[in-house]
mmCIF file of C-alpha atoms in Angstrom:
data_model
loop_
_atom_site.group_PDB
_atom_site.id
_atom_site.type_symbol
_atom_site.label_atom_id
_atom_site.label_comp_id
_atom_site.label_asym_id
_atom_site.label_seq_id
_atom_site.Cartn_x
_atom_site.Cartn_y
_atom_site.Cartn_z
ATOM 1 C CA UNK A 1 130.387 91.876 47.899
ATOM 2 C CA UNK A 2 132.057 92.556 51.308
ATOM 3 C CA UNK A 3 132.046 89.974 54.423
ATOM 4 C CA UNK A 4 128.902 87.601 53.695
ATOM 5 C CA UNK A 5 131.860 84.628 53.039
ATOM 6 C CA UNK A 6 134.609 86.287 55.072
ATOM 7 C CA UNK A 7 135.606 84.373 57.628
ATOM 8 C CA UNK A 8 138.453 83.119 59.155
ATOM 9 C CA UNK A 9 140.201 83.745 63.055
ATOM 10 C CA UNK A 10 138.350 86.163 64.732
ATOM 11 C CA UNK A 11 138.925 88.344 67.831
ATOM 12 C CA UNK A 12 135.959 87.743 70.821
ATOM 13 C CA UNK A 13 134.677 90.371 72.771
ATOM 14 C CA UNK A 14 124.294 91.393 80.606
ATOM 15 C CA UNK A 15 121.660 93.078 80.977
ATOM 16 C CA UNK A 16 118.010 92.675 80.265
ATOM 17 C CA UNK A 17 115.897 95.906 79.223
ATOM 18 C CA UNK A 18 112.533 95.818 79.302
ATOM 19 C CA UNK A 19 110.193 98.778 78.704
ATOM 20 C CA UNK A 20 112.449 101.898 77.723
ATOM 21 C CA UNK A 21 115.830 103.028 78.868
ATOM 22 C CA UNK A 22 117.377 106.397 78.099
ATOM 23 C CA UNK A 23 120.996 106.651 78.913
ATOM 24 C CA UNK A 24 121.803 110.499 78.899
ATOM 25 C CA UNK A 25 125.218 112.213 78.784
ATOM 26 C CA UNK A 26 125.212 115.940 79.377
ATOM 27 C CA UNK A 27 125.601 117.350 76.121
ATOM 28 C CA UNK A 28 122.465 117.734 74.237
ATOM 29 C CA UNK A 29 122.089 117.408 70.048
ATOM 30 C CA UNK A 30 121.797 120.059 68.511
ATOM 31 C CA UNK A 31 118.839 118.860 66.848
ATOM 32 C CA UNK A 32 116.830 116.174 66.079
ATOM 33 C CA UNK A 33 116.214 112.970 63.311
ATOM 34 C CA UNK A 34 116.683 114.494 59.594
ATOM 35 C CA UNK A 35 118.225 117.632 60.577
ATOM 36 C CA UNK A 36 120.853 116.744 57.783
ATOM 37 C CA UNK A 37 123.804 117.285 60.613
ATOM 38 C CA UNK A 38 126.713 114.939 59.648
ATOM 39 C CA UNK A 39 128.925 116.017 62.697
ATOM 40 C CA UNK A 40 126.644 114.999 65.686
ATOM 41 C CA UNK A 41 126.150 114.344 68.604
ATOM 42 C CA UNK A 42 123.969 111.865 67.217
ATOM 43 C CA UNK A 43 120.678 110.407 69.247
ATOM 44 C CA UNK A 44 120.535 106.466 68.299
ATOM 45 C CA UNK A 45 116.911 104.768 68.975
ATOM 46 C CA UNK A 46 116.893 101.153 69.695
ATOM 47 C CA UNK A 47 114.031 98.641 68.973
ATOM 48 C CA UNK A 48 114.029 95.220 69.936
ATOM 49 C CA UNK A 49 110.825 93.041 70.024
ATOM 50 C CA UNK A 50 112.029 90.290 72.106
ATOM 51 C CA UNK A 51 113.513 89.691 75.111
ATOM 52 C CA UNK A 52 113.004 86.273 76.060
ATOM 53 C CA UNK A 53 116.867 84.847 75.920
ATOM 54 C CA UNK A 54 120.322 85.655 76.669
ATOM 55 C CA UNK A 55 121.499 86.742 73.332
ATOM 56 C CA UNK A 56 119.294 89.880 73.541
ATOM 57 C CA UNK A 57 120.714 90.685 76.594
ATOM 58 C CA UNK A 58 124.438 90.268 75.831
ATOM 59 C CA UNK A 59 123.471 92.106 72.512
ATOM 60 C CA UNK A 60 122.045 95.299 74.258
ATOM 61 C CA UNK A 61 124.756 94.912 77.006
ATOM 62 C CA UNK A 62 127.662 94.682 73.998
ATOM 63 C CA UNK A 63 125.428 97.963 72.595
ATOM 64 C CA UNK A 64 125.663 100.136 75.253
ATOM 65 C CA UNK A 65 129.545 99.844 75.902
ATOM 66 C CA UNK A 66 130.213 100.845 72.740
ATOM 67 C CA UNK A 67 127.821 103.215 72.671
ATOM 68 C CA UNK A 68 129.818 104.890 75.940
ATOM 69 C CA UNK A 69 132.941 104.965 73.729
ATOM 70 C CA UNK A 70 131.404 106.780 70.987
ATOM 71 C CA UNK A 71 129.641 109.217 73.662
ATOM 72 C CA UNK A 72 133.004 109.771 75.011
ATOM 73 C CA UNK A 73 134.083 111.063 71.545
ATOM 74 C CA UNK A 74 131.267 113.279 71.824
ATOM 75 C CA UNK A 75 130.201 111.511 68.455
ATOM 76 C CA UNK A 76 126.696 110.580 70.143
ATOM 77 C CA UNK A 77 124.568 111.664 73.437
ATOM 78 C CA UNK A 78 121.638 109.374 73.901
ATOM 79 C CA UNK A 79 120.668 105.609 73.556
ATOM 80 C CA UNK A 80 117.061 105.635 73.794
ATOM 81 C CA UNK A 81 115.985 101.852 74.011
ATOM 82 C CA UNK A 82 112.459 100.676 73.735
ATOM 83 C CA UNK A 83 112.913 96.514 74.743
ATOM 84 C CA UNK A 84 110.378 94.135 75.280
ATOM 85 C CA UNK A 85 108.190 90.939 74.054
ATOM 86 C CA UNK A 86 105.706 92.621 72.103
ATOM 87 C CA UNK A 87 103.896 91.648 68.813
ATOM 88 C CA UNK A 88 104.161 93.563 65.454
ATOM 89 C CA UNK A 89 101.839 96.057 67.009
ATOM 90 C CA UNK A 90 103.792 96.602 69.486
ATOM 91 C CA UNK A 91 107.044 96.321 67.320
ATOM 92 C CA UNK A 92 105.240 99.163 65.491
ATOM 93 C CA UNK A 93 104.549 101.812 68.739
ATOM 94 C CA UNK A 94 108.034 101.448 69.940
ATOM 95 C CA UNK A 95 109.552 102.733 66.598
ATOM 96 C CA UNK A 96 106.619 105.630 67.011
ATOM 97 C CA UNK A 97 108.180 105.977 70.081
ATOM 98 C CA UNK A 98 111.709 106.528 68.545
ATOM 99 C CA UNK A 99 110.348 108.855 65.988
ATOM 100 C CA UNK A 100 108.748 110.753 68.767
ATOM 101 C CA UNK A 101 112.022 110.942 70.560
ATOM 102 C CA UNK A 102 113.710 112.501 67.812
ATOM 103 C CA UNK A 103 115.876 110.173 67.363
ATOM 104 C CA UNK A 104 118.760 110.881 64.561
ATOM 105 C CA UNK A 105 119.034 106.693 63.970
ATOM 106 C CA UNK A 106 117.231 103.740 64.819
ATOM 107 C CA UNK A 107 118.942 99.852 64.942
ATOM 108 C CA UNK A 108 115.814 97.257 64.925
ATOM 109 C CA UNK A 109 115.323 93.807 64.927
ATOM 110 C CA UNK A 110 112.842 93.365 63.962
ATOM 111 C CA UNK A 111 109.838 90.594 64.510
ATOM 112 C CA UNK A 112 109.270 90.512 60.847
ATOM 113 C CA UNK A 113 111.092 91.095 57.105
ATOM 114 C CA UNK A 114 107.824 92.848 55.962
ATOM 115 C CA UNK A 115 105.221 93.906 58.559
ATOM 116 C CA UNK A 116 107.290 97.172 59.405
ATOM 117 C CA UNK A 117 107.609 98.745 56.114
ATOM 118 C CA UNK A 118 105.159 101.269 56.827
ATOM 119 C CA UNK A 119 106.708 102.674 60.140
ATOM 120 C CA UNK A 120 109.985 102.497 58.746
ATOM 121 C CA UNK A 121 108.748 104.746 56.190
ATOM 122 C CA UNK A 122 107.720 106.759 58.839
ATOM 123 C CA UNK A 123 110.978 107.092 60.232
ATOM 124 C CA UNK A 124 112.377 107.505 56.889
ATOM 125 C CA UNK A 125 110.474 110.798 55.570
ATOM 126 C CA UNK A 126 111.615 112.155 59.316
ATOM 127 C CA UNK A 127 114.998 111.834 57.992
ATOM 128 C CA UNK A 128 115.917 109.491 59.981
ATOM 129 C CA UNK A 129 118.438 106.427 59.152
ATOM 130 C CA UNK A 130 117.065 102.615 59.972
ATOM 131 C CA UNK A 131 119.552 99.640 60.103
ATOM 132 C CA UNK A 132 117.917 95.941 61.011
ATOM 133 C CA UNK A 133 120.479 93.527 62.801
ATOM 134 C CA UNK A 134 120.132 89.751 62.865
ATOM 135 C CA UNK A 135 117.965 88.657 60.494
ATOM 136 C CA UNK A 136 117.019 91.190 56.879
ATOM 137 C CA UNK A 137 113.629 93.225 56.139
ATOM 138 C CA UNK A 138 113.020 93.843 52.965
ATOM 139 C CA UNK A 139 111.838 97.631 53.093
ATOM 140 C CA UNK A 140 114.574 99.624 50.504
ATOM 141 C CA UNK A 141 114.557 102.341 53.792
ATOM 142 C CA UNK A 142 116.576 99.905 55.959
ATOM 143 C CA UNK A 143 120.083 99.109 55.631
ATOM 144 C CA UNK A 144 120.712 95.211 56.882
ATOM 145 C CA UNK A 145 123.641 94.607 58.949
ATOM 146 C CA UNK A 146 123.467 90.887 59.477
ATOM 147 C CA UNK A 147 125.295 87.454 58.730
ATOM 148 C CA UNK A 148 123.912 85.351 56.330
ATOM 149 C CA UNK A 149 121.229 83.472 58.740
ATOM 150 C CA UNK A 150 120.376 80.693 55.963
ATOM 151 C CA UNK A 151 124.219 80.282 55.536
ATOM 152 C CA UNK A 152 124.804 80.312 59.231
ATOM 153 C CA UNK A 153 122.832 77.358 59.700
ATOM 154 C CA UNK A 154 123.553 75.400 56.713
ATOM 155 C CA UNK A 155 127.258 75.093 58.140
ATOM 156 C CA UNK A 156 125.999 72.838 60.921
ATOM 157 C CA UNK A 157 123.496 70.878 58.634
ATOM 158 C CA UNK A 158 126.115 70.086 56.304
ATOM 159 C CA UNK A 159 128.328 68.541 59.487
ATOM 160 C CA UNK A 160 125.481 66.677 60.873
ATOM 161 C CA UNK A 161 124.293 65.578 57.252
ATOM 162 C CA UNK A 162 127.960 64.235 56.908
ATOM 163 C CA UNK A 163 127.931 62.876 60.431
ATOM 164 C CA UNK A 164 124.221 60.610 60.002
ATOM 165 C CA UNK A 165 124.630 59.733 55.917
ATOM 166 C CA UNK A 166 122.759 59.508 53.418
ATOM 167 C CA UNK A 167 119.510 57.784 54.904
ATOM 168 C CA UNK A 168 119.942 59.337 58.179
ATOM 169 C CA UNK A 169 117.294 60.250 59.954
ATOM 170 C CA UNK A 170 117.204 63.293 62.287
ATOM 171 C CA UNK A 171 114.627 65.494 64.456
ATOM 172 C CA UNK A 172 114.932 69.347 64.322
ATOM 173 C CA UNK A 173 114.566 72.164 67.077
ATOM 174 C CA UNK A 174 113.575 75.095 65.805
ATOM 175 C CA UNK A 175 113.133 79.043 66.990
ATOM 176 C CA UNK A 176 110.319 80.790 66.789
ATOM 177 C CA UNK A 177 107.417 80.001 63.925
ATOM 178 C CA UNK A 178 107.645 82.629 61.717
ATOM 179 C CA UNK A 179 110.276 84.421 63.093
ATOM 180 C CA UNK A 180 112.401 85.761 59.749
ATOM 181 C CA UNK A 181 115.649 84.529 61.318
ATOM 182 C CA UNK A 182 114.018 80.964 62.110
ATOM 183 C CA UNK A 183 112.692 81.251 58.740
ATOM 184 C CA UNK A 184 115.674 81.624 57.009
ATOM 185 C CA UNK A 185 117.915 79.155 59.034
ATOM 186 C CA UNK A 186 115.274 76.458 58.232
ATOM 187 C CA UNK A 187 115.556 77.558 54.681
ATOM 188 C CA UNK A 188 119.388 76.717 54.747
ATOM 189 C CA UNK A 189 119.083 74.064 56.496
ATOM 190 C CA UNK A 190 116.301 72.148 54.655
ATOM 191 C CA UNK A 191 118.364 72.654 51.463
ATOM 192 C CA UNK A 192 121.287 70.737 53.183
ATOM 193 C CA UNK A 193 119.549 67.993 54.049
ATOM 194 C CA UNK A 194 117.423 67.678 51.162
ATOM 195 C CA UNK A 195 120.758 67.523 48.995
ATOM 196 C CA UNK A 196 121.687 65.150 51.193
ATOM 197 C CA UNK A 197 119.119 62.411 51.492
ATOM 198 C CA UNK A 198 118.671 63.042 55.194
ATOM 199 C CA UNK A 199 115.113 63.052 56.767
ATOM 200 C CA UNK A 200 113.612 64.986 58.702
ATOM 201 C CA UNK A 201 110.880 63.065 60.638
ATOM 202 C CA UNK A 202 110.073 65.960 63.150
ATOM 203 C CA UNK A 203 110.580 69.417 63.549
ATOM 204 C CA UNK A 204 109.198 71.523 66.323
ATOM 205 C CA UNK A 205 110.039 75.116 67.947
ATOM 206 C CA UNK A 206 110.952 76.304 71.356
ATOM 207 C CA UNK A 207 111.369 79.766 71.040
ATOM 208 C CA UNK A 208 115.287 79.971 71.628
ATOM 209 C CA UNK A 209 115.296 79.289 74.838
ATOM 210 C CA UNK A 210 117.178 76.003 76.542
ATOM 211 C CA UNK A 211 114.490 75.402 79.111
ATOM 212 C CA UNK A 212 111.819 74.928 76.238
ATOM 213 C CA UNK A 213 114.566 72.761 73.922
ATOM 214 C CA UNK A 214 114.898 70.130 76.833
ATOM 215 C CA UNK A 215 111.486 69.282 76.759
ATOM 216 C CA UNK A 216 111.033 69.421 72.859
ATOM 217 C CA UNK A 217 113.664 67.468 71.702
ATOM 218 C CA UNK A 218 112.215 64.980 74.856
ATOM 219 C CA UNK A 219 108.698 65.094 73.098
ATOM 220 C CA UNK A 220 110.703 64.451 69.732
ATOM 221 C CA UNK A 221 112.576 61.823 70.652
ATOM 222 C CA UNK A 222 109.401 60.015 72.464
ATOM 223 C CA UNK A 223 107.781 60.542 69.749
ATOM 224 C CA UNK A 224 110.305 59.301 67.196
ATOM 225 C CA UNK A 225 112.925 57.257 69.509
ATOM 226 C CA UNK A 226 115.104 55.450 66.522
ATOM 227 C CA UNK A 227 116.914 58.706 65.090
ATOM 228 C CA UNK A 228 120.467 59.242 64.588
ATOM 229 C CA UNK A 229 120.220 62.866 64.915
ATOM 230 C CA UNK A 230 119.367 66.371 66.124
ATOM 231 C CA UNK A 231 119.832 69.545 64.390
ATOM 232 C CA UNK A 232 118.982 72.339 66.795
ATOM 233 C CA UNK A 233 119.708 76.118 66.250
ATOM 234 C CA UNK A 234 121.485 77.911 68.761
ATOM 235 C CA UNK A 235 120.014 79.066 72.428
ATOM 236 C CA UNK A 236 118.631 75.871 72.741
ATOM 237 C CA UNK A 237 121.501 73.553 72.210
ATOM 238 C CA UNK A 238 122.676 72.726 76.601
ATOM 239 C CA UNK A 239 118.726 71.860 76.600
ATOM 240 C CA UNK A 240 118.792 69.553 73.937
ATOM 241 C CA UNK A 241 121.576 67.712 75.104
ATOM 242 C CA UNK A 242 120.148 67.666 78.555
ATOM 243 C CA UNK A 243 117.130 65.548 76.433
ATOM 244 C CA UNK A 244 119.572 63.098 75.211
ATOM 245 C CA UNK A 245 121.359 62.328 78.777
ATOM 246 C CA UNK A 246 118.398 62.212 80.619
ATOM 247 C CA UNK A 247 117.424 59.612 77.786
ATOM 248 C CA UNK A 248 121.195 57.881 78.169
ATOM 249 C CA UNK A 249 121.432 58.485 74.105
ATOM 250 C CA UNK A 250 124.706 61.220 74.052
ATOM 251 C CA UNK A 251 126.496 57.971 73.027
ATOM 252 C CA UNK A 252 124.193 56.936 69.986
ATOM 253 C CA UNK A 253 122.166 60.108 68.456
ATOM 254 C CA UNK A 254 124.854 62.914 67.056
ATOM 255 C CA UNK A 255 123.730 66.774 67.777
ATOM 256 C CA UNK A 256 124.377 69.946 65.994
ATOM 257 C CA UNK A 257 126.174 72.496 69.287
ATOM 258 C CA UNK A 258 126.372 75.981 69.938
ATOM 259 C CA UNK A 259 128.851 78.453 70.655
ATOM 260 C CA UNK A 260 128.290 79.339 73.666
ATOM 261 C CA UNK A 261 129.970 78.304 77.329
ATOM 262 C CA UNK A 262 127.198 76.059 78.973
ATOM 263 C CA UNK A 263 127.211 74.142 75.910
ATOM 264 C CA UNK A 264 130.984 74.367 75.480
ATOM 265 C CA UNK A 265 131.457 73.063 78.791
ATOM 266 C CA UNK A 266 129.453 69.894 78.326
ATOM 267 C CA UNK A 267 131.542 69.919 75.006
ATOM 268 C CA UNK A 268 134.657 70.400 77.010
ATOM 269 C CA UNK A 269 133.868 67.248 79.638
ATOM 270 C CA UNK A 270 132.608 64.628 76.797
ATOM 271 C CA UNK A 271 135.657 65.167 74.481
ATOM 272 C CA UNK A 272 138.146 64.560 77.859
ATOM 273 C CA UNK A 273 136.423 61.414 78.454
ATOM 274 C CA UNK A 274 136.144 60.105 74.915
ATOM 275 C CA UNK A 275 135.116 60.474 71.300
ATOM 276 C CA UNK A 276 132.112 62.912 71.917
ATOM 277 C CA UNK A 277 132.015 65.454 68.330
ATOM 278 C CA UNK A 278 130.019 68.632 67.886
ATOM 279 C CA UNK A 279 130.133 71.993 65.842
ATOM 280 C CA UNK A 280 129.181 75.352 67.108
ATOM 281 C CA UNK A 281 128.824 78.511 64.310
ATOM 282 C CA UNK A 282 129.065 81.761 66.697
ATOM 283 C CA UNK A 283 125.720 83.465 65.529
ATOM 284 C CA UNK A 284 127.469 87.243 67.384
ATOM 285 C CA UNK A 285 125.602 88.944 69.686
ATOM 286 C CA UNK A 286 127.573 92.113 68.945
ATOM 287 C CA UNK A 287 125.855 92.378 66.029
ATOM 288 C CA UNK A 288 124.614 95.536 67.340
ATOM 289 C CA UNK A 289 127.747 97.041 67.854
ATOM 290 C CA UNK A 290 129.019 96.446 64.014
ATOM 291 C CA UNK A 291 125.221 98.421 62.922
ATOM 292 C CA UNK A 292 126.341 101.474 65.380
ATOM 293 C CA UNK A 293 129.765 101.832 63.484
ATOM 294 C CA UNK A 294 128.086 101.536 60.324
ATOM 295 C CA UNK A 295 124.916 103.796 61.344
ATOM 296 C CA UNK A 296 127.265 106.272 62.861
ATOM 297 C CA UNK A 297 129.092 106.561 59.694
ATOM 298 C CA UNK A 298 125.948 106.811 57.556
ATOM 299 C CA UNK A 299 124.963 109.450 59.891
ATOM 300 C CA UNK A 300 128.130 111.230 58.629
ATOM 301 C CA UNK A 301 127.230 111.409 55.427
ATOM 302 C CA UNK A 302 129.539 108.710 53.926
ATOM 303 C CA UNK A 303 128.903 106.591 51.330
ATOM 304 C CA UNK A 304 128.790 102.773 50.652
ATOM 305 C CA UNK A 305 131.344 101.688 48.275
ATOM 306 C CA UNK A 306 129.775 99.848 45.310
ATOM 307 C CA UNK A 307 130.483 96.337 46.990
ATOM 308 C CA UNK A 308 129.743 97.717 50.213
ATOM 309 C CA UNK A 309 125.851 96.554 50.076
ATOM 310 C CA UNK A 310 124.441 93.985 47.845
ATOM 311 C CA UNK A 311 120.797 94.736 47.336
ATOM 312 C CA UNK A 312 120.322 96.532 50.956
ATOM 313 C CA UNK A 313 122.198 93.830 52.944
ATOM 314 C CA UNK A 314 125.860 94.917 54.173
ATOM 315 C CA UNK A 315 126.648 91.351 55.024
ATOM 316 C CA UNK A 316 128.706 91.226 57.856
ATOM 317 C CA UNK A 317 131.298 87.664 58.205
ATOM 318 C CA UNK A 318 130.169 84.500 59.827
ATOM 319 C CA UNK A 319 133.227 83.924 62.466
ATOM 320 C CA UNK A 320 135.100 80.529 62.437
ATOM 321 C CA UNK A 321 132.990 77.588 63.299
ATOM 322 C CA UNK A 322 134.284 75.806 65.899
ATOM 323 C CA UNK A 323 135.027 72.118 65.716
ATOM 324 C CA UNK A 324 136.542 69.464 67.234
ATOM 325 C CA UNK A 325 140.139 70.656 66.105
ATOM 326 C CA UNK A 326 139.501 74.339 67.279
ATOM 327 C CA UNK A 327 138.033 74.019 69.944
ATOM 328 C CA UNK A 328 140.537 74.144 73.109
ATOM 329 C CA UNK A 329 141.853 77.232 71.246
ATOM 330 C CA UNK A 330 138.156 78.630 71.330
ATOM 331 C CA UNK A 331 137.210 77.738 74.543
ATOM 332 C CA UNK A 332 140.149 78.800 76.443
ATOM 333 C CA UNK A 333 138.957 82.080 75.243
ATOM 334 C CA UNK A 334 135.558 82.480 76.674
ATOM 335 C CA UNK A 335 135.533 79.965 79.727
ATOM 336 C CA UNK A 336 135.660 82.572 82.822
ATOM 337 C CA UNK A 337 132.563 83.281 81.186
ATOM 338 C CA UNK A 338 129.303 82.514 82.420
ATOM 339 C CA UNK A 339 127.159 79.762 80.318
ATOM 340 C CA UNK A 340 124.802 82.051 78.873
ATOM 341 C CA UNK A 341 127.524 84.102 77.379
ATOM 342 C CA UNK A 342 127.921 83.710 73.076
ATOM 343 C CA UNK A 343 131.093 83.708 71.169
ATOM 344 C CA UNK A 344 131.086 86.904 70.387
ATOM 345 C CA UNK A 345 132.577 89.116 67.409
ATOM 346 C CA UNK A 346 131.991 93.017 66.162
ATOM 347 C CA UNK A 347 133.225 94.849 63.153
ATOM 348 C CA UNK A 348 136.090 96.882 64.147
ATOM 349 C CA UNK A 349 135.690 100.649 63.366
ATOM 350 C CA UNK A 350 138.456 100.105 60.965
ATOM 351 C CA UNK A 351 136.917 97.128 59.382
ATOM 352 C CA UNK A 352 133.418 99.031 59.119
ATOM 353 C CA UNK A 353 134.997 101.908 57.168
ATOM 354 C CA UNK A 354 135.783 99.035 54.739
ATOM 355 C CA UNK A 355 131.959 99.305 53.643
ATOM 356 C CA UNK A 356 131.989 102.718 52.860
ATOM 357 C CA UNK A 357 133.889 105.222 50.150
#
């Protein structure tokens, strides 16, 4: 199976979308989703059901310049991008959308692992080709490009199981209830610290975003004030440890980081001034841009190799964590960044033909 334990050194690399964007080149397709065309220009549909944090905006941003490559090739002509917070119903009507739009492809990520299936067979009898990013469905007409979401976040349960012990006891900040990828890191997660003998005496969501992980892990830690640690996924880490200054506990309760430059800056300060010690696993926004190599290339008729795909998951690598001995190397990478921005990594085109015959 290719990439879903590949990792090792990798290379790093916003706008918000919201309703539907069609970025048009002046060359038209020739036709439309299913025509059977394995040449192109292709016409890639984009669904995504949620809006509310950074990551979906550096992902579509990532998207889009690499979609203006590929249009510059003449490989493609339109992005047509349905964004915004909607439910599964709504999730639902903006793949109608793309079908309507004659779309040749359509990358989703999707709200849920099962609740599309019908639409997606929709899209599929249209002849069109469906790849999820970020977190798996389960319908046999998608092709997942995603990391390993349960493995992503059982690399920073296993540190801060190792950091609190056997015994420990920690709070956790989740996503969003339900949410497959929240799902699935929990999953991973739980595992860890079940192995483990560490306890979790609360766990509560707010919904990726920082502002909303301040004042849960605050709630938490009222709530439960002798812990010696706080697992929290990523997007909501800078808020978290906002929590524990404001509560004058950086010193004495341990936290799981993130890889991105608000946190990393925190990071940054702490380790200068003494023996502060996180972990951040880069969960890549660019994502998106390793499912339009590999959608392109379906769309050209080529084939997965027989370890290309394990079930219908092309599992793409989990970059190198960072830790306490990587991390001046890592952050001097990204720091002219702004704080919002993820360490980022996409499939080459090179690497993506890797998948295929």
């Amino acid at each position: 199976m290719l990439g879903r334990r590949w990792r090792g050194s990798m290379a790093l690399g916003a706008v918000a979308v919201a309703g539907t964007l069609l970025a048009t080149a002046c060359s038209t397709p020739e036709s439309g989703g299913g025509s059977g065309e394995t040449e192109g220009p292709f016409t890639i549909g984009v669904s995504n059901g949620f809006i509310g944090s950074e990551w979906r905006e550096q992902m579509l941003s990532e998207l889009e310049t690499a979609f203006g490559e590929y249009e510059a090739e003449g490989t493609v002509d339109q992005l047509v991008v349905e964004s915004a917070d909607v439910d599964i119903n709504g999730q639902i009507q903006q793949i109608r959308n793309l079908i309507r739009s004659d779309v040749d492809a359509i990358i989703v990520n999707p709200n849920s692992p099962t609740a599309l299936d019908q639409v997606f067979a929709e899209a599929a009898e249209q002849g069109i080709q469906i790849v999820a990013i970020d977190q798996a469905v389960e319908s046999e007409n998608v092709v997942n490009v995603v990391i390993d979401q349960a493995e992503w976040a059982s690399l920073s349960a296993q540190w801060l199981a190792d950091e609190v012990g056997e015994g420990g006891r920690i709070i956790a900040v989740n996503g969003i209830d339900g949410h497959p990828a929240n799902e699935d890191r929990w999953s991973g997660a739980s595992e860890v610290f079940d192995a483990a003998g560490v306890e979790v005496v609360a766990n509560d969501y707010a919904e990726w975003d920082q502002n909303q992980g301040q004042t849960v892990t605050r709630d938490l830690l009222a709530s439960n004030p002798d812990v010696d640690g706080v697992f929290v996924q990523d997007g909501m880490a800078l808020g978290a440890f906002r929590a524990l200054q404001a509560e004058g506990l950086v010193d004495d309760v341990v936290m799981t980081g993130e890889a991105r430059v608000g946190y990393m800056r925190e990071w940054d300060a702490l380790r200068s001034e003494g023996d502060y010690t996180s972990i951040g696993v880069p969960n890549p926004p660019s994502v998106s841009v390793s499912a339009l190599h590999v959608v392109i290339r379906m769309l050209q008729g080529e084939e997965f190799t027989a370890d290309g795909l394990d079930g219908n998951n092309a599992w793409l690598p989990i970059p190198e964590t960072i830790t306490d001995d990587t991390f001046d190397e890592r952050f001097a990478e990204v720091s002219d960044e702004n704080d919002a921005y993820a360490v980022d990594h996409a499939l080459t085109p090179e690497e993506a033909d890797a998948y295929f015959e």
